[in-house]
Tab-separated table of C-alpha atoms in Angstrom:
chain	number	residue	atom	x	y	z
A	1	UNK	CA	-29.226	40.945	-8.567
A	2	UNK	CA	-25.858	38.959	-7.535
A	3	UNK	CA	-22.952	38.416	-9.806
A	4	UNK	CA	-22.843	34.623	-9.051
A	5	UNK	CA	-23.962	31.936	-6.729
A	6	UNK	CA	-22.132	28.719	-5.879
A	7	UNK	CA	-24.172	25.950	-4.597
A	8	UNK	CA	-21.852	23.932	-2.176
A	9	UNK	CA	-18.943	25.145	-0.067
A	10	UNK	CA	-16.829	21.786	0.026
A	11	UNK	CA	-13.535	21.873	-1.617
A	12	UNK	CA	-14.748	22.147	-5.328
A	13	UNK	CA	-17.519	25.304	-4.512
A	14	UNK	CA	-14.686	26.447	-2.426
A	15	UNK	CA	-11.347	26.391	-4.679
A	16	UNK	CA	-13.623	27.732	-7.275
A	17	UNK	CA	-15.153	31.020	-5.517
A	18	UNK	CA	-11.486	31.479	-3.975
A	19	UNK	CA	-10.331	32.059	-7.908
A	20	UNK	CA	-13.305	33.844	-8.682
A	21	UNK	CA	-13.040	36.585	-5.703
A	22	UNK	CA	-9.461	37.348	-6.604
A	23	UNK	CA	-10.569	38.303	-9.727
A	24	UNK	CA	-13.331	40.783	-8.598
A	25	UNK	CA	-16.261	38.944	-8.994
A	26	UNK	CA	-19.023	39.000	-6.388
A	27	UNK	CA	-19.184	35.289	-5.082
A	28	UNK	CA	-22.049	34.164	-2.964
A	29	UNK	CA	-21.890	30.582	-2.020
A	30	UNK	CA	-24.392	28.673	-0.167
A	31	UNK	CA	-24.690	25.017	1.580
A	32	UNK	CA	-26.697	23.354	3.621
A	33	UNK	CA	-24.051	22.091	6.053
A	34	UNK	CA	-23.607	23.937	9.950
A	35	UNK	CA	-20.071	24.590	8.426
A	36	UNK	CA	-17.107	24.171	6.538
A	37	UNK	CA	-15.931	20.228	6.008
A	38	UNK	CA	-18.176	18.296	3.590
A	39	UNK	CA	-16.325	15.530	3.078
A	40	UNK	CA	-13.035	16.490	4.990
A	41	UNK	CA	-15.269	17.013	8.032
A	42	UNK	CA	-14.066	17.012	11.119
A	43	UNK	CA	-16.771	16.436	14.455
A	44	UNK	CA	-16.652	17.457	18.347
A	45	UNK	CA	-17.077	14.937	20.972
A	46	UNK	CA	-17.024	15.034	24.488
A	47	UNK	CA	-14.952	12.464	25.743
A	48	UNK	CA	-13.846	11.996	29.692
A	49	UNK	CA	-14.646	15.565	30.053
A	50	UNK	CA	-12.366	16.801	27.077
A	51	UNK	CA	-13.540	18.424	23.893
A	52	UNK	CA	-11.662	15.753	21.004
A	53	UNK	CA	-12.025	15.713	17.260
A	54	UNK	CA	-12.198	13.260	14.801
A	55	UNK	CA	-11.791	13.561	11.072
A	56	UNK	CA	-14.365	11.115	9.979
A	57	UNK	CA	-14.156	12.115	6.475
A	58	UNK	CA	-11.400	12.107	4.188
A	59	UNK	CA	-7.985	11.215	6.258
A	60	UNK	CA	-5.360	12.827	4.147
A	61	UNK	CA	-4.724	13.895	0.397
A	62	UNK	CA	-1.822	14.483	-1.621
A	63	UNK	CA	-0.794	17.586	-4.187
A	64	UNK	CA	0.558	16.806	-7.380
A	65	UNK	CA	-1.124	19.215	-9.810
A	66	UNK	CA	1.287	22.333	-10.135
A	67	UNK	CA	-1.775	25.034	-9.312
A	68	UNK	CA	-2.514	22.422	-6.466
A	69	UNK	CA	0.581	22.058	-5.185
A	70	UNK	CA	0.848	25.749	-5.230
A	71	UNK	CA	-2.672	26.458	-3.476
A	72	UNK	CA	-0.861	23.690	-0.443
A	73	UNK	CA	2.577	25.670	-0.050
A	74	UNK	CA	0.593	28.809	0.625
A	75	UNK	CA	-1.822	26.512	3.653
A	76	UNK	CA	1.511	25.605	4.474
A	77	UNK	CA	2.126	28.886	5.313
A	78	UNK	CA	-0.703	30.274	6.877
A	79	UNK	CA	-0.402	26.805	9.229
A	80	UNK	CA	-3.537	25.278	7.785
A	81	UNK	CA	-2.176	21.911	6.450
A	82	UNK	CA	1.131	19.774	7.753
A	83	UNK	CA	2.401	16.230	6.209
A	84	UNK	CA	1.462	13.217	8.006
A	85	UNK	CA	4.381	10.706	7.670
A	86	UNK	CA	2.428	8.090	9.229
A	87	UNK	CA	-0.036	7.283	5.788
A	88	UNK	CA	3.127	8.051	3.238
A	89	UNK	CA	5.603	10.779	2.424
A	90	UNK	CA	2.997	12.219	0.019
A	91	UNK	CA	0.105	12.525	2.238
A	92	UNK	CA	-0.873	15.957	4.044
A	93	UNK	CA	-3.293	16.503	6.726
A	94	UNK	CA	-5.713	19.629	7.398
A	95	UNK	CA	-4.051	20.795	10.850
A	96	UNK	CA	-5.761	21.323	13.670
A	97	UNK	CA	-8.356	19.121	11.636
A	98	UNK	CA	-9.056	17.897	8.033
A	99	UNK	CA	-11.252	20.854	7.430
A	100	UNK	CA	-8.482	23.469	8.242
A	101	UNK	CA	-7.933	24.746	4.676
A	102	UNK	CA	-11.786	24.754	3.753
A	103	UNK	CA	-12.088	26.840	7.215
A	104	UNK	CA	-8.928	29.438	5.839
A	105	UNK	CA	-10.749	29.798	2.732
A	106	UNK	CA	-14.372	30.047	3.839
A	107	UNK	CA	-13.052	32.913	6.478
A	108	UNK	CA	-12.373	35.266	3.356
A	109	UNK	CA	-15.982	34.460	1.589
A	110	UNK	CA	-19.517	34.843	1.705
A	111	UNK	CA	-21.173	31.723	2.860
A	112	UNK	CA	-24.358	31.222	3.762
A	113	UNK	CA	-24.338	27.960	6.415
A	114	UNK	CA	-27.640	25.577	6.673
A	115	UNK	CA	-28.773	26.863	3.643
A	116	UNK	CA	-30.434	24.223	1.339
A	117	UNK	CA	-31.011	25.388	-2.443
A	118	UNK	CA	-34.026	23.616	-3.061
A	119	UNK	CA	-34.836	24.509	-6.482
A	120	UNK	CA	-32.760	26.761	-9.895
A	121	UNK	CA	-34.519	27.774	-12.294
A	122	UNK	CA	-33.953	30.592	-15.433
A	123	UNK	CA	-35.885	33.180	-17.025
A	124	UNK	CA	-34.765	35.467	-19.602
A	125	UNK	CA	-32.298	37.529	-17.899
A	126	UNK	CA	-31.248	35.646	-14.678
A	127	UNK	CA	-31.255	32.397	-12.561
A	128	UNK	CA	-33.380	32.172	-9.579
A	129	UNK	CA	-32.529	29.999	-6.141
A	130	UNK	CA	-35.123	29.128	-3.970
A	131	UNK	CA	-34.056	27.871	-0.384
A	132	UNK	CA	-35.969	25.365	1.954
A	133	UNK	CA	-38.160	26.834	4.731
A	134	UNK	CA	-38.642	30.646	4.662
A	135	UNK	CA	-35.720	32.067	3.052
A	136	UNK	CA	-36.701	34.659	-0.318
A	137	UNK	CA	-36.094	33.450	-3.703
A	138	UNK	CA	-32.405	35.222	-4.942
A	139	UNK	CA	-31.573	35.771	-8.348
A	140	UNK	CA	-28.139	35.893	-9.684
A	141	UNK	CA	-26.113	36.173	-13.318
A	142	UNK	CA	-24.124	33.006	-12.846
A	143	UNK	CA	-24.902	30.172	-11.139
A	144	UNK	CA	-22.481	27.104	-10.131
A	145	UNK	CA	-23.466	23.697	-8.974
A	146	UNK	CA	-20.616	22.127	-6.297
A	147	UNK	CA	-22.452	19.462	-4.611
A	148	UNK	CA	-21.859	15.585	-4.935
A	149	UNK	CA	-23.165	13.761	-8.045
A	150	UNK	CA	-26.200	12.368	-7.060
A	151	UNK	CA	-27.344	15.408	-5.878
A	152	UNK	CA	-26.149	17.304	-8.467
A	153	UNK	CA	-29.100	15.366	-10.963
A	154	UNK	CA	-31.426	16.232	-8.789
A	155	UNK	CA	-31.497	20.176	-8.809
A	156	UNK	CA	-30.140	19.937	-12.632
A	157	UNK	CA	-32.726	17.771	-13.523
A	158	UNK	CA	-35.232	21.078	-15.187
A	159	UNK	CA	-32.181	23.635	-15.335
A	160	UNK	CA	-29.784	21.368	-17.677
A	161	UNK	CA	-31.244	17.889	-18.634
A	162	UNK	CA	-28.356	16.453	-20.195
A	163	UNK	CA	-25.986	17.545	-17.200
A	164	UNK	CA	-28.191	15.892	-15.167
A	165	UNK	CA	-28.320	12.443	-16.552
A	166	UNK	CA	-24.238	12.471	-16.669
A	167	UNK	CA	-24.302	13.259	-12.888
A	168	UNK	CA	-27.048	10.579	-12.202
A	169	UNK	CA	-24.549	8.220	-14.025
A	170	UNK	CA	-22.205	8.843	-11.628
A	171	UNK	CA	-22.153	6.615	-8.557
A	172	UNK	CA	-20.664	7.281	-5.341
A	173	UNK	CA	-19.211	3.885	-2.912
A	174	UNK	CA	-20.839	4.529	0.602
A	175	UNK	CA	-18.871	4.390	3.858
A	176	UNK	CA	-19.098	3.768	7.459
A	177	UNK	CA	-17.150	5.727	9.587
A	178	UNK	CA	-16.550	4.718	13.182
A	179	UNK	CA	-14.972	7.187	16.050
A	180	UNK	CA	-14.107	5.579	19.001
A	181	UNK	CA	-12.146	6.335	21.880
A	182	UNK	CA	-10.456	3.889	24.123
A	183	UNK	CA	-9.205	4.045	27.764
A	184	UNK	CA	-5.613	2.120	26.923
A	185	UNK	CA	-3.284	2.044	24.132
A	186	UNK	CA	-4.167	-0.500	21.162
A	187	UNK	CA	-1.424	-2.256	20.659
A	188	UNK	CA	-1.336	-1.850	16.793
A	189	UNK	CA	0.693	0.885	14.095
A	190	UNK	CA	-0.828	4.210	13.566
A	191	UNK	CA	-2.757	2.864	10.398
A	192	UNK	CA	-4.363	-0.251	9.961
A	193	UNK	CA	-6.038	-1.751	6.740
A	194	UNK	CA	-7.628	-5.145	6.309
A	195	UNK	CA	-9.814	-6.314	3.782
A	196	UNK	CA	-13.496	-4.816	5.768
A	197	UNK	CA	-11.598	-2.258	7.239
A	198	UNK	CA	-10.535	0.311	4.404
A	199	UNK	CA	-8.549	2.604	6.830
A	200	UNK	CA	-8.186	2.921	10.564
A	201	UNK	CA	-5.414	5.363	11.977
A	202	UNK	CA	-4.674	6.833	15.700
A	203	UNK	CA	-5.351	10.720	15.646
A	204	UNK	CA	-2.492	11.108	17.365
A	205	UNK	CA	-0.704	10.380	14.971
A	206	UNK	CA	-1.698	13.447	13.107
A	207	UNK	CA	-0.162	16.439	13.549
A	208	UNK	CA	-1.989	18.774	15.799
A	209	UNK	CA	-4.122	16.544	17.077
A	210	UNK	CA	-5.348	15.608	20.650
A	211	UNK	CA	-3.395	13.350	22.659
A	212	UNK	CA	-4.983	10.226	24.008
A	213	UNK	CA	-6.463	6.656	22.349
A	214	UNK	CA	-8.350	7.691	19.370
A	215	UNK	CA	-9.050	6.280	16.318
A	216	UNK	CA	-11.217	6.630	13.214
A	217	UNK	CA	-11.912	3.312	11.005
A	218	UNK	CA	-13.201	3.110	7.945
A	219	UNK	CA	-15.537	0.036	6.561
A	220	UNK	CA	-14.785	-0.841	3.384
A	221	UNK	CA	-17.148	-0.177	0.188
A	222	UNK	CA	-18.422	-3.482	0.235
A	223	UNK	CA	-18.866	-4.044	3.677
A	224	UNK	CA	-21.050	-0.408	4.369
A	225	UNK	CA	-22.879	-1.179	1.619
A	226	UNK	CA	-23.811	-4.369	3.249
A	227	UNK	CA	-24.762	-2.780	5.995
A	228	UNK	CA	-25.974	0.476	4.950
A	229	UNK	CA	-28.907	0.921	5.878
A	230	UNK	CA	-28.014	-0.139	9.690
A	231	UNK	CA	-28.727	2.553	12.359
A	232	UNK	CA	-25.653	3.949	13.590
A	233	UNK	CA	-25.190	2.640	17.046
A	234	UNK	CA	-25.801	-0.738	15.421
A	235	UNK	CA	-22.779	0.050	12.808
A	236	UNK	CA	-20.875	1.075	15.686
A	237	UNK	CA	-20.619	-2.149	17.300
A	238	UNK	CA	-20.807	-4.548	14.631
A	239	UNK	CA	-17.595	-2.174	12.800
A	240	UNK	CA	-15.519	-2.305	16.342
A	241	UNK	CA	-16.261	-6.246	16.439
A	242	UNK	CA	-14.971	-6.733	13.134
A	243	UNK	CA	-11.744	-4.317	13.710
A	244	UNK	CA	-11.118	-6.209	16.528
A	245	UNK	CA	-11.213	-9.679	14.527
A	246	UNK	CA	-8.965	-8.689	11.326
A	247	UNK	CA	-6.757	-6.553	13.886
A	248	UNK	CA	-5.858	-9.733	16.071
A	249	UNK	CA	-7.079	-8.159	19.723
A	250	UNK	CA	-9.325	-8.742	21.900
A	251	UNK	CA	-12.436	-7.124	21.890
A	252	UNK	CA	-12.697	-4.108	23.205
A	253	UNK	CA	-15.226	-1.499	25.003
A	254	UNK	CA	-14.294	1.948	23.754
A	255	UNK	CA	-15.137	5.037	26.220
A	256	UNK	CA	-17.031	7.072	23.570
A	257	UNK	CA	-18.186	5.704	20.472
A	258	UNK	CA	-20.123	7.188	17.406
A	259	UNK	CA	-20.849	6.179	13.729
A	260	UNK	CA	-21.089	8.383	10.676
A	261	UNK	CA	-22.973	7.067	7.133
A	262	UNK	CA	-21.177	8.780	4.434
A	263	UNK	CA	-23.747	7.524	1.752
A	264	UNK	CA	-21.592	9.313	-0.973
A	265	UNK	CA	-17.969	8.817	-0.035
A	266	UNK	CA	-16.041	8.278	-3.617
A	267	UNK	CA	-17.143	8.610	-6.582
A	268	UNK	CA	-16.729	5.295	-8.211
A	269	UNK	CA	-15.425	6.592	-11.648
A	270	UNK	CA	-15.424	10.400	-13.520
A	271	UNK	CA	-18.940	10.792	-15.209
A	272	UNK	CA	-16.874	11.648	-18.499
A	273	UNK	CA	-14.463	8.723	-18.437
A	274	UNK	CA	-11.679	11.153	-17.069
A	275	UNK	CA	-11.040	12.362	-20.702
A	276	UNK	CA	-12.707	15.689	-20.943
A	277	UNK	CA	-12.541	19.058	-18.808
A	278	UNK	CA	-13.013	18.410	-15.204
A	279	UNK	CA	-15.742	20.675	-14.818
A	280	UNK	CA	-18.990	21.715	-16.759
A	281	UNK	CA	-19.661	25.417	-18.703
A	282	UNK	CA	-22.064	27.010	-20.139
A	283	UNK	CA	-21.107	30.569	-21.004
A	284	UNK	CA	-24.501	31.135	-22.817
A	285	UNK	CA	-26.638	29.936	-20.097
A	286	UNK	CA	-24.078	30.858	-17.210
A	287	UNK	CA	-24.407	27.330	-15.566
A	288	UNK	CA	-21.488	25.805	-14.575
A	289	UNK	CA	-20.714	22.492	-12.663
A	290	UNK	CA	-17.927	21.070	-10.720
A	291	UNK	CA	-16.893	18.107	-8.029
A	292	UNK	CA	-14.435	14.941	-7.675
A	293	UNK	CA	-16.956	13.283	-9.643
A	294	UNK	CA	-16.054	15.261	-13.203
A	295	UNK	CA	-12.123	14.836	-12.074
A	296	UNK	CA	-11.133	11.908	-10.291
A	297	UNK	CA	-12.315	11.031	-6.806
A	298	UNK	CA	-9.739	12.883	-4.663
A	299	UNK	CA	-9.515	16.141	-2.720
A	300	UNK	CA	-7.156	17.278	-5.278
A	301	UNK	CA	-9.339	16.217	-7.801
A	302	UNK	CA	-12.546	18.421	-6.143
A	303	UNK	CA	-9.881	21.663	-6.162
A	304	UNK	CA	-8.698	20.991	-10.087
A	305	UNK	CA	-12.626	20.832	-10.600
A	306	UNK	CA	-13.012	24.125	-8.920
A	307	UNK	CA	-10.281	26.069	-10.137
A	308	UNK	CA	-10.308	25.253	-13.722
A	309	UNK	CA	-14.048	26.010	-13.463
A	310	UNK	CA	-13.425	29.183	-12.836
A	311	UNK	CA	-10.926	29.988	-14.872
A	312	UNK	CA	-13.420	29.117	-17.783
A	313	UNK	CA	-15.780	31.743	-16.253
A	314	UNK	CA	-13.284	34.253	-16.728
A	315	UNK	CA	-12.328	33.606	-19.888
Protein backbone atom coordinates (compact mmCIF):
# COMPACT_ATOMS: atom_id res chain seq x y z
CA UNK A 1 0.00 0.00 0.00
CA UNK A 2 1.00 3.79 -1.00
CA UNK A 3 1.77 6.48 1.46
CA UNK A 4 -0.66 8.97 -0.24
CA UNK A 5 -2.61 9.72 -3.32
CA UNK A 6 -3.51 13.14 -4.70
CA UNK A 7 -6.40 13.30 -6.95
CA UNK A 8 -5.68 16.23 -9.44
CA UNK A 9 -2.35 17.54 -10.70
CA UNK A 10 -3.40 21.31 -11.35
CA UNK A 11 -1.75 23.86 -9.27
CA UNK A 12 -3.42 22.97 -5.84
CA UNK A 13 -2.65 18.78 -6.21
CA UNK A 14 0.57 20.08 -7.47
CA UNK A 15 1.97 22.79 -4.84
CA UNK A 16 0.73 20.34 -2.35
CA UNK A 17 2.64 16.95 -3.40
CA UNK A 18 5.74 19.36 -4.20
CA UNK A 19 5.72 20.09 -0.12
CA UNK A 20 4.90 16.72 0.64
CA UNK A 21 7.91 14.98 -1.44
CA UNK A 22 10.45 17.27 0.15
CA UNK A 23 9.51 15.99 3.21
CA UNK A 24 9.89 12.22 2.37
CA UNK A 25 6.60 11.20 1.83
CA UNK A 26 5.68 8.91 -1.06
CA UNK A 27 3.30 11.10 -3.30
CA UNK A 28 1.31 9.52 -6.04
CA UNK A 29 -0.88 11.90 -7.86
CA UNK A 30 -3.28 11.12 -10.50
CA UNK A 31 -5.57 13.15 -13.17
CA UNK A 32 -7.42 12.58 -15.85
CA UNK A 33 -5.94 15.27 -18.10
CA UNK A 34 -3.18 14.19 -21.27
CA UNK A 35 -0.94 16.55 -19.11
CA UNK A 36 0.07 19.19 -16.98
CA UNK A 37 -2.18 22.66 -17.33
CA UNK A 38 -5.70 22.33 -15.87
CA UNK A 39 -6.67 25.56 -15.82
CA UNK A 40 -3.34 27.33 -16.90
CA UNK A 41 -3.47 25.12 -20.00
CA UNK A 42 -1.80 25.86 -22.76
CA UNK A 43 -2.93 23.98 -26.50
CA UNK A 44 -0.96 23.19 -29.93
CA UNK A 45 -2.26 24.34 -33.15
CA UNK A 46 -1.12 24.12 -36.47
CA UNK A 47 -1.29 27.28 -38.03
CA UNK A 48 0.24 28.20 -41.75
CA UNK A 49 2.41 25.27 -41.28
CA UNK A 50 3.85 26.38 -37.78
CA UNK A 51 3.33 24.62 -34.49
CA UNK A 52 1.74 27.94 -32.16
CA UNK A 53 0.38 27.90 -28.65
CA UNK A 54 -2.22 29.49 -26.98
CA UNK A 55 -2.86 29.82 -23.28
CA UNK A 56 -6.56 29.50 -23.27
CA UNK A 57 -6.75 29.22 -19.63
CA UNK A 58 -5.69 31.45 -17.04
CA UNK A 59 -3.57 34.51 -18.74
CA UNK A 60 -1.38 35.59 -15.91
CA UNK A 61 -1.33 35.60 -11.96
CA UNK A 62 0.32 37.55 -9.44
CA UNK A 63 2.44 36.48 -6.03
CA UNK A 64 1.78 38.20 -2.99
CA UNK A 65 1.73 35.50 -0.29
CA UNK A 66 5.39 35.35 1.20
CA UNK A 67 5.65 31.22 0.66
CA UNK A 68 4.15 32.18 -2.85
CA UNK A 69 6.22 34.70 -3.70
CA UNK A 70 9.02 32.53 -2.65
CA UNK A 71 7.84 29.29 -4.67
CA UNK A 72 7.89 32.28 -8.01
CA UNK A 73 11.59 33.60 -7.35
CA UNK A 74 12.80 30.02 -7.47
CA UNK A 75 10.52 29.49 -11.32
CA UNK A 76 12.21 32.57 -11.84
CA UNK A 77 15.21 30.87 -11.69
CA UNK A 78 14.88 27.73 -13.24
CA UNK A 79 13.28 30.07 -16.35
CA UNK A 80 9.78 28.74 -15.84
CA UNK A 81 7.83 32.03 -15.24
CA UNK A 82 8.76 35.85 -16.55
CA UNK A 83 6.56 39.20 -15.82
CA UNK A 84 4.34 40.32 -18.46
CA UNK A 85 4.27 44.18 -18.36
CA UNK A 86 1.63 44.29 -20.82
CA UNK A 87 -1.52 43.13 -18.12
CA UNK A 88 0.26 45.19 -15.02
CA UNK A 89 3.54 45.37 -13.16
CA UNK A 90 2.22 42.59 -10.88
CA UNK A 91 1.28 40.06 -13.35
CA UNK A 92 3.66 37.00 -14.32
CA UNK A 93 3.32 34.65 -17.09
CA UNK A 94 4.24 30.75 -17.28
CA UNK A 95 7.15 31.07 -20.01
CA UNK A 96 7.28 29.26 -22.82
CA UNK A 97 3.47 28.82 -21.85
CA UNK A 98 1.08 29.28 -18.84
CA UNK A 99 1.64 25.74 -17.82
CA UNK A 100 5.50 26.12 -17.49
CA UNK A 101 5.71 25.92 -13.67
CA UNK A 102 3.01 23.03 -13.37
CA UNK A 103 5.35 21.25 -16.17
CA UNK A 104 8.79 22.06 -13.70
CA UNK A 105 6.98 20.62 -10.92
CA UNK A 106 5.21 17.64 -12.45
CA UNK A 107 8.88 16.64 -14.02
CA UNK A 108 10.07 15.82 -10.33
CA UNK A 109 6.70 13.69 -9.39
CA UNK A 110 4.78 10.75 -9.93
CA UNK A 111 1.84 11.43 -12.10
CA UNK A 112 -0.26 9.27 -13.57
CA UNK A 113 -1.80 11.24 -16.95
CA UNK A 114 -5.52 10.25 -18.32
CA UNK A 115 -6.21 8.73 -15.26
CA UNK A 116 -9.83 9.30 -14.01
CA UNK A 117 -10.48 8.32 -10.18
CA UNK A 118 -13.83 7.20 -10.51
CA UNK A 119 -14.72 6.21 -7.14
CA UNK A 120 -12.80 6.53 -2.98
CA UNK A 121 -13.89 4.68 -0.69
CA UNK A 122 -12.45 3.47 3.12
CA UNK A 123 -12.28 0.42 5.03
CA UNK A 124 -10.69 -0.05 8.25
CA UNK A 125 -7.15 0.40 7.54
CA UNK A 126 -6.89 2.23 4.13
CA UNK A 127 -8.60 4.20 1.26
CA UNK A 128 -9.22 2.55 -1.96
CA UNK A 129 -9.22 4.40 -5.68
CA UNK A 130 -10.84 2.86 -8.36
CA UNK A 131 -10.00 4.28 -11.95
CA UNK A 132 -12.31 4.31 -15.12
CA UNK A 133 -11.82 1.53 -17.71
CA UNK A 134 -9.40 -1.29 -16.72
CA UNK A 135 -7.02 0.11 -14.38
CA UNK A 136 -6.78 -2.11 -10.63
CA UNK A 137 -8.27 -0.68 -7.63
CA UNK A 138 -5.04 1.06 -5.43
CA UNK A 139 -5.13 1.54 -1.92
CA UNK A 140 -3.27 4.15 -0.10
CA UNK A 141 -2.87 5.72 3.75
CA UNK A 142 -3.75 9.25 2.77
CA UNK A 143 -5.77 10.39 0.28
CA UNK A 144 -6.15 14.16 -1.12
CA UNK A 145 -8.87 15.54 -3.27
CA UNK A 146 -7.41 18.57 -5.80
CA UNK A 147 -9.98 18.79 -8.38
CA UNK A 148 -12.49 21.76 -9.00
CA UNK A 149 -15.54 22.12 -6.71
CA UNK A 150 -18.16 20.65 -8.47
CA UNK A 151 -16.35 17.75 -8.97
CA UNK A 152 -15.00 17.59 -5.83
CA UNK A 153 -18.99 16.73 -4.40
CA UNK A 154 -19.19 14.28 -6.59
CA UNK A 155 -16.41 11.68 -5.55
CA UNK A 156 -16.86 13.09 -1.76
CA UNK A 157 -20.31 12.56 -1.87
CA UNK A 158 -20.01 8.62 0.21
CA UNK A 159 -16.29 9.30 1.47
CA UNK A 160 -17.11 12.72 3.47
CA UNK A 161 -20.81 13.91 3.26
CA UNK A 162 -20.48 17.13 4.80
CA UNK A 163 -17.32 18.06 2.59
CA UNK A 164 -19.29 17.33 -0.12
CA UNK A 165 -22.26 19.53 0.28
CA UNK A 166 -19.70 22.63 1.01
CA UNK A 167 -18.06 21.86 -2.39
CA UNK A 168 -21.50 21.45 -4.16
CA UNK A 169 -22.16 24.98 -2.67
CA UNK A 170 -19.53 26.23 -4.44
CA UNK A 171 -20.19 27.53 -7.94
CA UNK A 172 -17.82 28.05 -10.61
CA UNK A 173 -18.62 31.21 -13.60
CA UNK A 174 -18.14 29.35 -17.02
CA UNK A 175 -16.04 30.76 -19.87
CA UNK A 176 -15.56 30.78 -23.50
CA UNK A 177 -12.30 30.88 -24.72
CA UNK A 178 -11.58 31.78 -28.32
CA UNK A 179 -7.96 31.22 -30.17
CA UNK A 180 -7.69 32.75 -33.28
CA UNK A 181 -5.06 33.59 -35.53
CA UNK A 182 -5.09 36.33 -38.06
CA UNK A 183 -3.11 36.97 -41.30
CA UNK A 184 -2.48 41.00 -40.46
CA UNK A 185 -1.89 42.98 -37.47
CA UNK A 186 -5.16 44.12 -35.44
CA UNK A 187 -4.84 47.38 -35.01
CA UNK A 188 -5.64 47.40 -31.20
CA UNK A 189 -3.20 47.34 -27.61
CA UNK A 190 -1.92 44.07 -26.46
CA UNK A 191 -5.04 43.65 -24.09
CA UNK A 192 -8.42 44.46 -24.73
CA UNK A 193 -11.51 44.33 -22.30
CA UNK A 194 -15.07 45.33 -23.02
CA UNK A 195 -18.04 44.57 -21.24
CA UNK A 196 -18.69 40.68 -23.29
CA UNK A 197 -15.23 40.39 -23.74
CA UNK A 198 -13.55 39.71 -20.21
CA UNK A 199 -9.94 39.60 -21.62
CA UNK A 200 -8.37 39.46 -25.04
CA UNK A 201 -4.46 39.92 -25.33
CA UNK A 202 -1.83 39.32 -28.39
CA UNK A 203 0.52 36.30 -27.42
CA UNK A 204 3.11 38.13 -28.53
CA UNK A 205 3.00 40.10 -26.17
CA UNK A 206 4.02 37.47 -23.74
CA UNK A 207 7.27 36.69 -23.14
CA UNK A 208 8.46 33.66 -24.95
CA UNK A 209 5.90 33.40 -27.07
CA UNK A 210 5.51 32.86 -30.91
CA UNK A 211 5.72 35.69 -33.12
CA UNK A 212 2.87 36.42 -35.47
CA UNK A 213 -1.11 37.69 -35.04
CA UNK A 214 -2.44 35.76 -32.21
CA UNK A 215 -4.80 36.31 -29.78
CA UNK A 216 -6.83 34.61 -27.05
CA UNK A 217 -10.31 36.35 -25.92
CA UNK A 218 -12.17 35.67 -23.25
CA UNK A 219 -16.26 35.95 -23.09
CA UNK A 220 -17.36 37.27 -20.17
CA UNK A 221 -19.32 35.23 -17.31
CA UNK A 222 -22.48 36.38 -18.41
CA UNK A 223 -22.14 36.21 -21.90
CA UNK A 224 -20.70 32.16 -21.94
CA UNK A 225 -23.22 31.42 -19.79
CA UNK A 226 -25.62 32.68 -22.32
CA UNK A 227 -24.26 30.77 -24.67
CA UNK A 228 -23.00 27.81 -23.00
CA UNK A 229 -24.25 25.23 -24.21
CA UNK A 230 -23.32 26.38 -27.99
CA UNK A 231 -21.05 23.94 -29.93
CA UNK A 232 -17.74 25.31 -30.28
CA UNK A 233 -17.37 26.31 -33.85
CA UNK A 234 -20.66 28.12 -33.27
CA UNK A 235 -18.96 30.06 -30.12
CA UNK A 236 -16.17 30.69 -32.31
CA UNK A 237 -17.85 32.87 -34.66
CA UNK A 238 -20.48 34.43 -32.77
CA UNK A 239 -17.30 35.45 -29.92
CA UNK A 240 -15.03 36.91 -33.02
CA UNK A 241 -18.30 38.88 -34.26
CA UNK A 242 -18.82 40.37 -31.04
CA UNK A 243 -14.88 41.24 -30.47
CA UNK A 244 -15.01 42.77 -33.56
CA UNK A 245 -18.15 45.06 -32.58
CA UNK A 246 -16.97 46.31 -28.93
CA UNK A 247 -13.29 46.47 -30.48
CA UNK A 248 -14.36 49.08 -33.26
CA UNK A 249 -12.92 46.93 -36.51
CA UNK A 250 -14.10 45.47 -39.08
CA UNK A 251 -14.90 42.05 -39.11
CA UNK A 252 -12.51 39.83 -39.61
CA UNK A 253 -11.70 36.12 -41.02
CA UNK A 254 -9.01 34.68 -38.79
CA UNK A 255 -6.59 31.90 -40.46
CA UNK A 256 -7.11 29.30 -37.68
CA UNK A 257 -9.74 29.48 -35.26
CA UNK A 258 -10.80 27.22 -32.24
CA UNK A 259 -13.07 27.53 -29.11
CA UNK A 260 -12.55 26.10 -25.66
CA UNK A 261 -15.73 25.72 -22.90
CA UNK A 262 -14.17 26.13 -19.61
CA UNK A 263 -17.48 25.14 -17.77
CA UNK A 264 -15.65 25.78 -14.38
CA UNK A 265 -13.44 28.81 -14.86
CA UNK A 266 -13.68 30.83 -11.30
CA UNK A 267 -15.01 29.95 -8.55
CA UNK A 268 -17.62 32.50 -7.80
CA UNK A 269 -16.88 32.85 -3.99
CA UNK A 270 -14.70 30.50 -1.21
CA UNK A 271 -17.14 27.67 -0.02
CA UNK A 272 -16.20 28.88 3.65
CA UNK A 273 -16.76 32.60 3.18
CA UNK A 274 -12.85 33.08 2.93
CA UNK A 275 -12.66 32.99 6.81
CA UNK A 276 -11.39 29.59 7.66
CA UNK A 277 -8.24 27.42 6.53
CA UNK A 278 -7.93 27.27 2.86
CA UNK A 279 -7.91 23.71 2.67
CA UNK A 280 -9.79 20.67 4.31
CA UNK A 281 -8.13 17.89 7.03
CA UNK A 282 -8.92 15.11 8.46
CA UNK A 283 -6.02 13.59 10.36
CA UNK A 284 -8.29 10.74 11.72
CA UNK A 285 -9.69 9.73 8.50
CA UNK A 286 -6.56 10.92 6.37
CA UNK A 287 -8.81 12.86 3.83
CA UNK A 288 -7.78 16.01 2.92
CA UNK A 289 -9.10 18.62 0.35
CA UNK A 290 -7.79 21.55 -1.46
CA UNK A 291 -8.47 24.10 -4.65
CA UNK A 292 -9.09 27.99 -5.44
CA UNK A 293 -12.45 27.25 -4.38
CA UNK A 294 -11.52 26.87 -0.33
CA UNK A 295 -9.01 30.07 -0.93
CA UNK A 296 -9.96 32.62 -3.25
CA UNK A 297 -10.30 32.08 -6.98
CA UNK A 298 -6.71 32.73 -8.15
CA UNK A 299 -3.66 30.68 -9.11
CA UNK A 300 -2.11 31.90 -6.02
CA UNK A 301 -5.00 31.06 -4.22
CA UNK A 302 -4.95 27.10 -5.71
CA UNK A 303 -0.94 27.04 -4.44
CA UNK A 304 -1.84 28.60 -0.70
CA UNK A 305 -4.59 25.74 -0.84
CA UNK A 306 -1.97 23.23 -1.64
CA UNK A 307 0.79 24.12 0.44
CA UNK A 308 -0.88 24.83 3.64
CA UNK A 309 -2.61 21.48 3.03
CA UNK A 310 0.24 19.87 3.36
CA UNK A 311 1.79 21.37 5.89
CA UNK A 312 -1.27 20.20 8.06
CA UNK A 313 -0.41 16.62 6.93
CA UNK A 314 2.82 16.93 8.42
CA UNK A 315 2.02 18.26 11.41
Amino acid sequence: MSDIAIIGAGMAGLACATRLAASGRSVVLFDKGRGPGGRMATRRAEVNGETVRFDHGAQYFTARDPAFIEAVDNWRKAGVVASWPAAGEEALVGTPGMNAPLQHMAEALKVHWGTRVQTLSRNDTCWQLSFEGDRPAEQFAQVVVAIPAEQAADLLAEAAPDWSGQAAASTSQPCWALMASFAEKLPLNDVFQDSDIAWAARGASKPGRDAGEHWVIHASPQWSQTFLELAPETAAVALLARFCELAGIPKRVPVHSAAHRWRYAMAEKPANGGNASPMLWDEDKGLGVCGDWLANPRIEGAWVSGDSLARAIEG
